Amino acid sequence: MEVTRLGKKMALAGKLPEVGESLPKFKLFDQQNNKVKTANLIGQVALISVVPDLDTPVCTIQTRKFTQQADHYPAAKFYTVSNNSVAEQTGWCAAEGVQNVDLLSDEELSFGYETGLYVPNAGNLARSIWIIDETGKIVYRQVVIEQSEEPDYLAALTALEKLVPRVDA
């Protein structure tokens, strides 16, 4: 698969898992630098928001929008994955005044290679949204073709609502 950044085509490093398949095995790191494996994400419906670089405006907007929605879906877990280091992610949270966000670092690119989302020419992950059910099966996948654009939030949240109800606060 190819994505673009400002119109320039870039190939992804591997094959993307399809809807209906299980999320592949990978490891990430949380904000306490603890290893988080695929198995740790299974057991609860999860929305995984993947951003190329937290320190860019579109990635900040995407992360904030999903963080703001998380309270409306208490039966689901929301994660943001980037290949920024744990220290960079922590710094971003401090600079942006963001709390209660589950940031996961893919600095080692395990997630990027296993999901086929690593973009070698750019050195980061492709912007995408993934929803997995409680068994770890992929029920929704959205890879944003033009990486400088935001994802379709409404489509992702509509897909999430098929698994868990929205609760208005």
CSV table of N, CA, C and O in Angstrom, one decimal, residues 29-143:
chain,number,residue,atom,x,y,z
A,29,PHE,N,5.8,0.7,24.4
A,29,PHE,CA,6.2,1.1,25.7
A,29,PHE,C,5.2,2.2,26.2
A,29,PHE,O,4.9,3.1,25.4
A,30,ASP,N,4.7,2.1,27.4
A,30,ASP,CA,3.8,3.1,28.0
A,30,ASP,C,4.6,4.2,28.6
A,30,ASP,O,5.9,4.2,28.5
A,31,GLN,N,4.0,5.2,29.2
A,31,GLN,CA,4.6,6.4,29.7
A,31,GLN,C,5.5,6.1,30.9
A,31,GLN,O,6.3,6.9,31.3
A,32,GLN,N,5.4,4.9,31.5
A,32,GLN,CA,6.3,4.5,32.6
A,32,GLN,C,7.4,3.6,32.1
A,32,GLN,O,8.2,3.0,32.8
A,33,ASN,N,7.5,3.6,30.7
A,33,ASN,CA,8.5,2.8,30.0
A,33,ASN,C,8.3,1.3,30.3
A,33,ASN,O,9.3,0.5,30.2
A,34,ASN,N,7.1,0.9,30.6
A,34,ASN,CA,6.8,-0.6,30.7
A,34,ASN,C,6.4,-1.1,29.4
A,34,ASN,O,5.8,-0.4,28.6
A,35,LYS,N,6.8,-2.4,29.1
A,35,LYS,CA,6.5,-3.0,27.9
A,35,LYS,C,5.0,-3.3,27.8
A,35,LYS,O,4.5,-3.8,28.8
A,36,VAL,N,4.4,-3.0,26.7
A,36,VAL,CA,3.0,-3.3,26.4
A,36,VAL,C,3.0,-4.2,25.2
A,36,VAL,O,3.4,-3.8,24.1
A,37,LYS,N,2.5,-5.4,25.4
A,37,LYS,CA,2.4,-6.4,24.3
A,37,LYS,C,0.9,-6.4,23.7
A,37,LYS,O,0.0,-5.9,24.4
A,38,THR,N,0.8,-7.0,22.6
A,38,THR,CA,-0.5,-7.1,22.0
A,38,THR,C,-1.5,-7.7,23.0
A,38,THR,O,-2.6,-7.2,23.1
A,39,ALA,N,-1.1,-8.7,23.7
A,39,ALA,CA,-1.9,-9.4,24.7
A,39,ALA,C,-2.5,-8.5,25.8
A,39,ALA,O,-3.6,-8.7,26.3
A,40,ASN,N,-1.7,-7.4,26.1
A,40,ASN,CA,-2.2,-6.4,27.0
A,40,ASN,C,-3.3,-5.6,26.5
A,40,ASN,O,-4.0,-4.9,27.3
A,41,LEU,N,-3.5,-5.5,25.2
A,41,LEU,CA,-4.6,-4.7,24.7
A,41,LEU,C,-5.9,-5.5,24.5
A,41,LEU,O,-6.9,-5.0,24.2
A,42,ILE,N,-5.8,-6.8,24.6
A,42,ILE,CA,-6.9,-7.7,24.4
A,42,ILE,C,-7.7,-7.8,25.7
A,42,ILE,O,-7.2,-7.8,26.8
A,43,GLY,N,-9.0,-8.0,25.6
A,43,GLY,CA,-9.9,-8.1,26.7
A,43,GLY,C,-10.9,-7.0,26.8
A,43,GLY,O,-11.9,-7.1,27.6
A,44,GLN,N,-10.7,-5.9,26.1
A,44,GLN,CA,-11.6,-4.8,26.1
A,44,GLN,C,-11.6,-4.2,24.7
A,44,GLN,O,-10.5,-4.2,24.0
A,45,VAL,N,-12.7,-3.7,24.2
A,45,VAL,CA,-12.7,-3.0,22.9
A,45,VAL,C,-11.8,-1.9,23.0
A,45,VAL,O,-11.7,-1.2,24.0
A,46,ALA,N,-11.0,-1.7,21.9
A,46,ALA,CA,-10.0,-0.6,21.9
A,46,ALA,C,-10.0,0.1,20.6
A,46,ALA,O,-10.2,-0.5,19.5
A,47,LEU,N,-9.8,1.4,20.7
A,47,LEU,CA,-9.6,2.3,19.5
A,47,LEU,C,-8.1,2.7,19.6
A,47,LEU,O,-7.7,3.2,20.6
A,48,ILE,N,-7.4,2.3,18.5
A,48,ILE,CA,-6.0,2.7,18.5
A,48,ILE,C,-5.8,3.7,17.4
A,48,ILE,O,-6.0,3.5,16.2
A,49,SER,N,-5.4,4.9,17.8
A,49,SER,CA,-5.1,6.0,16.9
A,49,SER,C,-3.6,6.1,16.7
A,49,SER,O,-2.8,6.3,17.6
A,50,VAL,N,-3.2,6.0,15.4
A,50,VAL,CA,-1.8,6.0,15.1
A,50,VAL,C,-1.4,7.3,14.4
A,50,VAL,O,-2.1,7.7,13.5
A,51,VAL,N,-0.4,7.9,15.0
A,51,VAL,CA,0.0,9.2,14.4
A,51,VAL,C,1.5,9.2,14.0
A,51,VAL,O,2.3,8.5,14.7
A,52,PRO,N,1.9,9.9,13.0
A,52,PRO,CA,3.3,9.9,12.5
A,52,PRO,C,4.2,10.6,13.5
A,52,PRO,O,5.3,10.0,13.8
A,53,ASP,N,3.8,11.7,14.1
A,53,ASP,CA,4.7,12.4,15.0
A,53,ASP,C,3.9,13.4,15.8
A,53,ASP,O,3.3,14.3,15.3
A,54,LEU,N,3.9,13.1,17.1
A,54,LEU,CA,3.0,13.9,18.1
A,54,LEU,C,3.4,15.4,18.0
A,54,LEU,O,2.5,16.2,18.3
A,55,ASP,N,4.6,15.7,17.6
A,55,ASP,CA,5.0,17.1,17.6
A,55,ASP,C,4.6,17.9,16.4
A,55,ASP,O,5.3,18.8,16.0
A,56,THR,N,3.6,17.4,15.7
A,56,THR,CA,3.1,18.2,14.5
A,56,THR,C,1.6,18.5,14.8
A,56,THR,O,0.9,17.8,15.5
A,57,PRO,N,1.1,19.6,14.1
A,57,PRO,CA,-0.2,20.0,14.4
A,57,PRO,C,-1.3,19.0,14.1
A,57,PRO,O,-2.2,18.9,15.0
A,58,VAL,N,-1.3,18.3,13.0
A,58,VAL,CA,-2.4,17.4,12.7
A,58,VAL,C,-2.4,16.2,13.7
A,58,VAL,O,-3.4,15.8,14.1
A,59,CYS,N,-1.2,15.7,14.1
A,59,CYS,CA,-1.1,14.6,15.1
A,59,CYS,C,-1.7,15.1,16.4
A,59,CYS,O,-2.3,14.4,17.2
A,60,THR,N,-1.4,16.3,16.8
A,60,THR,CA,-1.9,16.9,18.1
A,60,THR,C,-3.4,17.0,18.0
A,60,THR,O,-4.1,16.6,19.0
A,61,ILE,N,-3.9,17.5,16.9
A,61,ILE,CA,-5.4,17.6,16.7
A,61,ILE,C,-6.0,16.2,16.8
A,61,ILE,O,-7.0,16.0,17.6
A,62,GLN,N,-5.5,15.2,16.1
A,62,GLN,CA,-6.0,13.9,16.1
A,62,GLN,C,-6.0,13.3,17.6
A,62,GLN,O,-7.0,12.7,18.0
A,63,THR,N,-4.9,13.4,18.2
A,63,THR,CA,-4.8,12.9,19.6
A,63,THR,C,-5.8,13.6,20.5
A,63,THR,O,-6.5,12.9,21.3
A,64,ARG,N,-5.9,14.9,20.4
A,64,ARG,CA,-6.8,15.6,21.3
A,64,ARG,C,-8.3,15.2,21.0
A,64,ARG,O,-9.1,15.0,21.9
A,65,LYS,N,-8.6,15.1,19.7
A,65,LYS,CA,-10.0,14.8,19.4
A,65,LYS,C,-10.4,13.4,20.0
A,65,LYS,O,-11.5,13.2,20.5
A,66,PHE,N,-9.5,12.4,19.8
A,66,PHE,CA,-9.9,11.1,20.4
A,66,PHE,C,-9.9,11.1,21.9
A,66,PHE,O,-10.7,10.4,22.5
A,67,THR,N,-8.9,11.8,22.5
A,67,THR,CA,-8.9,11.9,23.9
A,67,THR,C,-10.2,12.5,24.5
A,67,THR,O,-10.7,12.1,25.5
A,68,GLN,N,-10.7,13.5,23.8
A,68,GLN,CA,-11.9,14.2,24.2
A,68,GLN,C,-13.1,13.2,24.1
A,68,GLN,O,-14.1,13.3,24.8
A,69,GLN,N,-13.1,12.3,23.1
A,69,GLN,CA,-14.2,11.4,22.9
A,69,GLN,C,-14.2,10.2,23.9
A,69,GLN,O,-15.2,9.5,24.1
A,70,ALA,N,-13.0,9.9,24.5
A,70,ALA,CA,-12.9,8.7,25.3
A,70,ALA,C,-13.9,8.6,26.4
A,70,ALA,O,-14.4,7.5,26.7
A,71,ASP,N,-14.2,9.7,27.1
A,71,ASP,CA,-15.1,9.7,28.2
A,71,ASP,C,-16.5,9.3,27.8
A,71,ASP,O,-17.3,8.8,28.6
A,72,HIS,N,-16.9,9.4,26.5
A,72,HIS,CA,-18.2,9.1,26.0
A,72,HIS,C,-18.3,7.5,25.7
A,72,HIS,O,-19.4,7.0,25.4
A,73,TYR,N,-17.1,6.8,25.8
A,73,TYR,CA,-17.1,5.4,25.5
A,73,TYR,C,-16.4,4.7,26.7
A,73,TYR,O,-15.3,4.1,26.5
A,74,PRO,N,-17.0,4.7,27.9
A,74,PRO,CA,-16.3,4.1,29.0
A,74,PRO,C,-16.0,2.6,28.9
A,74,PRO,O,-15.1,2.0,29.5
A,75,ALA,N,-16.7,1.9,28.0
A,75,ALA,CA,-16.5,0.4,27.8
A,75,ALA,C,-15.4,0.2,26.8
A,75,ALA,O,-15.1,-1.0,26.5
A,76,ALA,N,-14.8,1.2,26.3
A,76,ALA,CA,-13.7,1.1,25.3
A,76,ALA,C,-12.4,1.7,25.9
A,76,ALA,O,-12.5,2.7,26.7
A,77,LYS,N,-11.3,1.3,25.4
A,77,LYS,CA,-10.0,1.9,25.7
A,77,LYS,C,-9.5,2.6,24.5
A,77,LYS,O,-9.6,2.1,23.4
A,78,PHE,N,-9.0,3.8,24.7
A,78,PHE,CA,-8.4,4.6,23.6
A,78,PHE,C,-6.9,4.7,23.8
A,78,PHE,O,-6.4,5.0,24.9
A,79,TYR,N,-6.2,4.4,22.8
A,79,TYR,CA,-4.7,4.5,22.8
A,79,TYR,C,-4.3,5.4,21.6
A,79,TYR,O,-4.9,5.4,20.5
A,80,THR,N,-3.2,6.1,21.8
A,80,THR,CA,-2.5,6.8,20.7
A,80,THR,C,-1.1,6.2,20.6
A,80,THR,O,-0.4,6.1,21.6
A,81,VAL,N,-0.7,5.7,19.4
A,81,VAL,CA,0.6,5.1,19.1
A,81,VAL,C,1.4,6.0,18.2
A,81,VAL,O,0.8,6.5,17.2
A,82,SER,N,2.6,6.3,18.5
A,82,SER,CA,3.5,7.0,17.6
A,82,SER,C,4.9,6.4,17.8
A,82,SER,O,5.1,5.7,18.8
A,83,ASN,N,5.8,6.7,16.9
A,83,ASN,CA,7.2,6.2,17.2
A,83,ASN,C,8.0,7.3,17.8
A,83,ASN,O,9.3,7.2,17.9
A,84,ASN,N,7.4,8.3,18.4
A,84,ASN,CA,8.1,9.2,19.3
A,84,ASN,C,8.6,8.4,20.5
A,84,ASN,O,7.9,7.5,20.9
A,85,SER,N,9.7,8.8,21.1
A,85,SER,CA,10.2,8.1,22.3
A,85,SER,C,9.2,8.4,23.5
A,85,SER,O,8.4,9.4,23.4
A,86,VAL,N,9.4,7.6,24.5
A,86,VAL,CA,8.6,7.9,25.7
A,86,VAL,C,8.8,9.3,26.3
A,86,VAL,O,7.9,10.0,26.6
A,87,ALA,N,10.1,9.7,26.3
A,87,ALA,CA,10.5,11.0,26.8
A,87,ALA,C,9.8,12.1,25.9
A,87,ALA,O,9.3,13.1,26.4
A,88,GLU,N,9.8,11.9,24.6
A,88,GLU,CA,9.1,12.9,23.7
A,88,GLU,C,7.6,12.9,23.9
A,88,GLU,O,7.0,14.0,24.0
A,89,GLN,N,7.0,11.8,24.1
A,89,GLN,CA,5.6,11.7,24.4
A,89,GLN,C,5.3,12.4,25.7
A,89,GLN,O,4.3,13.2,25.8
A,90,THR,N,6.1,12.2,26.8
A,90,THR,CA,5.9,12.8,28.1
A,90,THR,C,6.0,14.3,27.9
A,90,THR,O,5.2,15.1,28.5
A,91,GLY,N,7.0,14.8,27.2
A,91,GLY,CA,7.2,16.2,26.9
A,91,GLY,C,6.0,16.8,26.2
A,91,GLY,O,5.6,17.9,26.5
A,92,TRP,N,5.5,16.1,25.2
A,92,TRP,CA,4.3,16.6,24.5
A,92,TRP,C,3.2,16.8,25.5
A,92,TRP,O,2.5,17.8,25.4
A,93,CYS,N,2.9,15.8,26.3
A,93,CYS,CA,1.8,15.9,27.3
A,93,CYS,C,2.0,17.1,28.2
A,93,CYS,O,1.0,17.8,28.4
A,94,ALA,N,3.2,17.3,28.6
A,94,ALA,CA,3.4,18.5,29.5
A,94,ALA,C,3.2,19.8,28.7
A,94,ALA,O,2.6,20.7,29.2
A,95,ALA,N,3.7,19.9,27.5
A,95,ALA,CA,3.6,21.1,26.7
A,95,ALA,C,2.2,21.4,26.3
A,95,ALA,O,1.8,22.6,26.3
A,96,GLU,N,1.4,20.3,26.1
A,96,GLU,CA,0.0,20.5,25.6
A,96,GLU,C,-1.0,20.5,26.8
A,96,GLU,O,-2.2,20.7,26.5
A,97,GLY,N,-0.5,20.2,28.0
A,97,GLY,CA,-1.4,20.2,29.1
A,97,GLY,C,-2.4,19.1,29.0
A,97,GLY,O,-3.5,19.2,29.5
A,98,VAL,N,-2.0,18.0,28.4
A,98,VAL,CA,-2.9,16.8,28.2
A,98,VAL,C,-2.6,15.8,29.3
A,98,VAL,O,-1.5,15.4,29.6
A,99,GLN,N,-3.7,15.3,29.9
A,99,GLN,CA,-3.6,14.3,30.9
A,99,GLN,C,-4.6,13.1,30.6
A,99,GLN,O,-5.4,13.3,29.7
A,100,ASN,N,-4.5,12.0,31.2
A,100,ASN,CA,-5.4,10.9,31.0
A,100,ASN,C,-5.4,10.4,29.5
A,100,ASN,O,-6.5,10.1,29.0
A,101,VAL,N,-4.3,10.4,28.9
A,101,VAL,CA,-4.2,9.9,27.5
A,101,VAL,C,-3.3,8.7,27.6
A,101,VAL,O,-2.2,8.7,28.3
A,102,ASP,N,-3.6,7.6,26.9
A,102,ASP,CA,-2.8,6.4,26.9
A,102,ASP,C,-1.9,6.5,25.7
A,102,ASP,O,-2.3,6.0,24.6
A,103,LEU,N,-0.7,7.0,25.8
A,103,LEU,CA,0.2,7.1,24.8
A,103,LEU,C,1.1,5.9,24.8
A,103,LEU,O,1.6,5.5,25.9
A,104,LEU,N,1.4,5.3,23.7
A,104,LEU,CA,2.3,4.2,23.6
A,104,LEU,C,3.3,4.5,22.5
A,104,LEU,O,3.0,4.9,21.4
A,105,SER,N,4.6,4.2,22.9
A,105,SER,CA,5.7,4.5,22.0
A,105,SER,C,6.1,3.3,21.2
A,105,SER,O,6.3,2.2,21.8
A,106,ASP,N,6.3,3.5,19.9
A,106,ASP,CA,6.8,2.4,19.1
A,106,ASP,C,8.2,2.8,18.5
A,106,ASP,O,8.5,2.7,17.4
A,107,GLU,N,9.0,3.4,19.4
A,107,GLU,CA,10.3,3.8,19.0
A,107,GLU,C,11.1,2.7,18.4
A,107,GLU,O,11.9,2.9,17.5
A,108,GLU,N,10.9,1.4,18.9
A,108,GLU,CA,11.6,0.3,18.3
A,108,GLU,C,11.0,-0.2,17.0
A,108,GLU,O,11.5,-1.2,16.4
A,109,LEU,N,9.8,0.3,16.6
A,109,LEU,CA,9.1,0.0,15.3
A,109,LEU,C,8.6,-1.4,15.3
A,109,LEU,O,8.2,-1.9,14.2
A,110,SER,N,8.4,-2.1,16.4
A,110,SER,CA,7.8,-3.4,16.4
A,110,SER,C,6.4,-3.3,15.9
A,110,SER,O,6.0,-4.1,15.0
A,111,PHE,N,5.6,-2.4,16.4
A,111,PHE,CA,4.2,-2.2,15.9
A,111,PHE,C,4.2,-1.8,14.4
A,111,PHE,O,3.4,-2.4,13.7
A,112,GLY,N,5.0,-0.9,14.1
A,112,GLY,CA,5.1,-0.4,12.7
A,112,GLY,C,5.4,-1.5,11.7
A,112,GLY,O,4.7,-1.6,10.6
A,113,TYR,N,6.3,-2.4,12.0
A,113,TYR,CA,6.6,-3.5,11.1
A,113,TYR,C,5.6,-4.6,11.1
A,113,TYR,O,5.2,-5.1,10.0
A,114,GLU,N,5.1,-4.9,12.3
A,114,GLU,CA,4.1,-6.0,12.4
A,114,GLU,C,2.8,-5.7,11.8
A,114,GLU,O,2.1,-6.5,11.3
A,115,THR,N,2.4,-4.4,11.8
A,115,THR,CA,1.1,-4.0,11.2
A,115,THR,C,1.3,-3.4,9.8
A,115,THR,O,0.3,-3.1,9.1
A,116,GLY,N,2.5,-3.3,9.3
A,116,GLY,CA,2.8,-2.8,8.0
A,116,GLY,C,2.6,-1.3,7.9
A,116,GLY,O,2.5,-0.8,6.8
A,117,LEU,N,2.6,-0.6,9.0
A,117,LEU,CA,2.4,0.8,9.0
A,117,LEU,C,3.7,1.7,8.9
A,117,LEU,O,3.6,2.9,8.8
A,118,TYR,N,4.8,1.0,9.0
A,118,TYR,CA,6.0,1.8,9.0
A,118,TYR,C,6.3,2.4,7.6
A,118,TYR,O,6.2,1.7,6.6
A,119,VAL,N,6.6,3.7,7.5
A,119,VAL,CA,6.9,4.3,6.2
A,119,VAL,C,8.4,4.6,6.2
A,119,VAL,O,8.8,5.6,6.8
A,120,PRO,N,9.2,3.7,5.6
A,120,PRO,CA,10.6,3.9,5.6
A,120,PRO,C,11.1,5.3,5.1
A,120,PRO,O,12.0,5.9,5.7
A,121,ASN,N,10.5,5.8,4.0
A,121,ASN,CA,11.0,7.1,3.5
A,121,ASN,C,10.8,8.2,4.4
A,121,ASN,O,11.5,9.2,4.3
A,122,ALA,N,9.8,8.1,5.3
A,122,ALA,CA,9.5,9.2,6.2
A,122,ALA,C,10.0,8.9,7.6
A,122,ALA,O,10.2,9.9,8.4
A,123,GLY,N,10.3,7.7,7.9
A,123,GLY,CA,10.9,7.3,9.2
A,123,GLY,C,9.9,7.3,10.3
A,123,GLY,O,10.2,7.4,11.5
A,124,ASN,N,8.6,7.2,10.0
A,124,ASN,CA,7.6,7.1,11.0
A,124,ASN,C,6.4,6.2,10.6
A,124,ASN,O,6.5,5.6,9.6
A,125,LEU,N,5.4,6.2,11.4
A,125,LEU,CA,4.2,5.4,11.2
A,125,LEU,C,3.2,6.1,10.3
A,125,LEU,O,3.1,7.4,10.3
A,126,ALA,N,2.4,5.4,9.6
A,126,ALA,CA,1.3,5.9,8.8
A,126,ALA,C,0.1,6.3,9.7
A,126,ALA,O,-0.3,5.5,10.5
A,127,ARG,N,-0.5,7.4,9.4
A,127,ARG,CA,-1.7,7.9,10.2
A,127,ARG,C,-2.8,6.9,9.9
A,127,ARG,O,-3.1,6.6,8.8
A,128,SER,N,-3.4,6.3,11.0
A,128,SER,CA,-4.4,5.3,10.8
A,128,SER,C,-5.2,5.2,12.1
A,128,SER,O,-4.8,5.7,13.2
A,129,ILE,N,-6.4,4.6,12.0
A,129,ILE,CA,-7.2,4.3,13.1
A,129,ILE,C,-7.6,2.8,13.0
A,129,ILE,O,-7.9,2.3,12.0
A,130,TRP,N,-7.5,2.1,14.1
A,130,TRP,CA,-7.8,0.7,14.2
A,130,TRP,C,-8.8,0.5,15.4
A,130,TRP,O,-8.6,1.1,16.5
A,131,ILE,N,-9.8,-0.3,15.2
A,131,ILE,CA,-10.6,-0.7,16.3
A,131,ILE,C,-10.6,-2.2,16.4
A,131,ILE,O,-10.7,-2.9,15.4
A,132,ILE,N,-10.3,-2.7,17.6
A,132,ILE,CA,-10.3,-4.2,17.9
A,132,ILE,C,-11.4,-4.5,18.9
A,132,ILE,O,-11.7,-3.7,19.8
A,133,ASP,N,-11.9,-5.7,18.7
A,133,ASP,CA,-12.9,-6.2,19.7
A,133,ASP,C,-12.2,-6.8,20.9
A,133,ASP,O,-10.9,-6.8,20.9
A,134,GLU,N,-12.9,-7.3,21.9
A,134,GLU,CA,-12.3,-7.7,23.1
A,134,GLU,C,-11.4,-9.0,22.9
A,134,GLU,O,-10.6,-9.3,23.7
A,135,THR,N,-11.6,-9.6,21.7
A,135,THR,CA,-10.7,-10.8,21.5
A,135,THR,C,-9.5,-10.5,20.7
A,135,THR,O,-8.6,-11.3,20.4
A,136,GLY,N,-9.3,-9.2,20.3
A,136,GLY,CA,-8.2,-8.8,19.5
A,136,GLY,C,-8.4,-8.8,18.0
A,136,GLY,O,-7.4,-8.6,17.3
A,137,LYS,N,-9.6,-9.1,17.6
A,137,LYS,CA,-9.9,-9.1,16.2
A,137,LYS,C,-10.1,-7.7,15.7
A,137,LYS,O,-10.8,-6.9,16.3
A,138,ILE,N,-9.5,-7.4,14.5
A,138,ILE,CA,-9.7,-6.1,13.9
A,138,ILE,C,-11.1,-6.0,13.3
A,138,ILE,O,-11.5,-6.8,12.5
A,139,VAL,N,-11.8,-5.0,13.8
A,139,VAL,CA,-13.2,-4.8,13.3
A,139,VAL,C,-13.3,-3.5,12.4
A,139,VAL,O,-14.3,-3.3,11.7
A,140,TYR,N,-12.3,-2.7,12.5
A,140,TYR,CA,-12.3,-1.4,11.7
A,140,TYR,C,-10.8,-1.0,11.4
A,140,TYR,O,-10.0,-1.1,12.3
A,141,ARG,N,-10.6,-0.6,10.2
A,141,ARG,CA,-9.3,-0.1,9.8
A,141,ARG,C,-9.4,1.1,8.9
A,141,ARG,O,-10.2,1.0,7.9
A,142,GLN,N,-8.8,2.2,9.2
A,142,GLN,CA,-8.8,3.4,8.4
A,142,GLN,C,-7.3,3.8,8.2
A,142,GLN,O,-6.7,4.3,9.2
A,143,VAL,N,-6.7,3.7,7.1
A,143,VAL,CA,-5.4,4.3,6.8
A,143,VAL,C,-5.6,5.6,6.0
A,143,VAL,O,-6.2,5.5,4.9
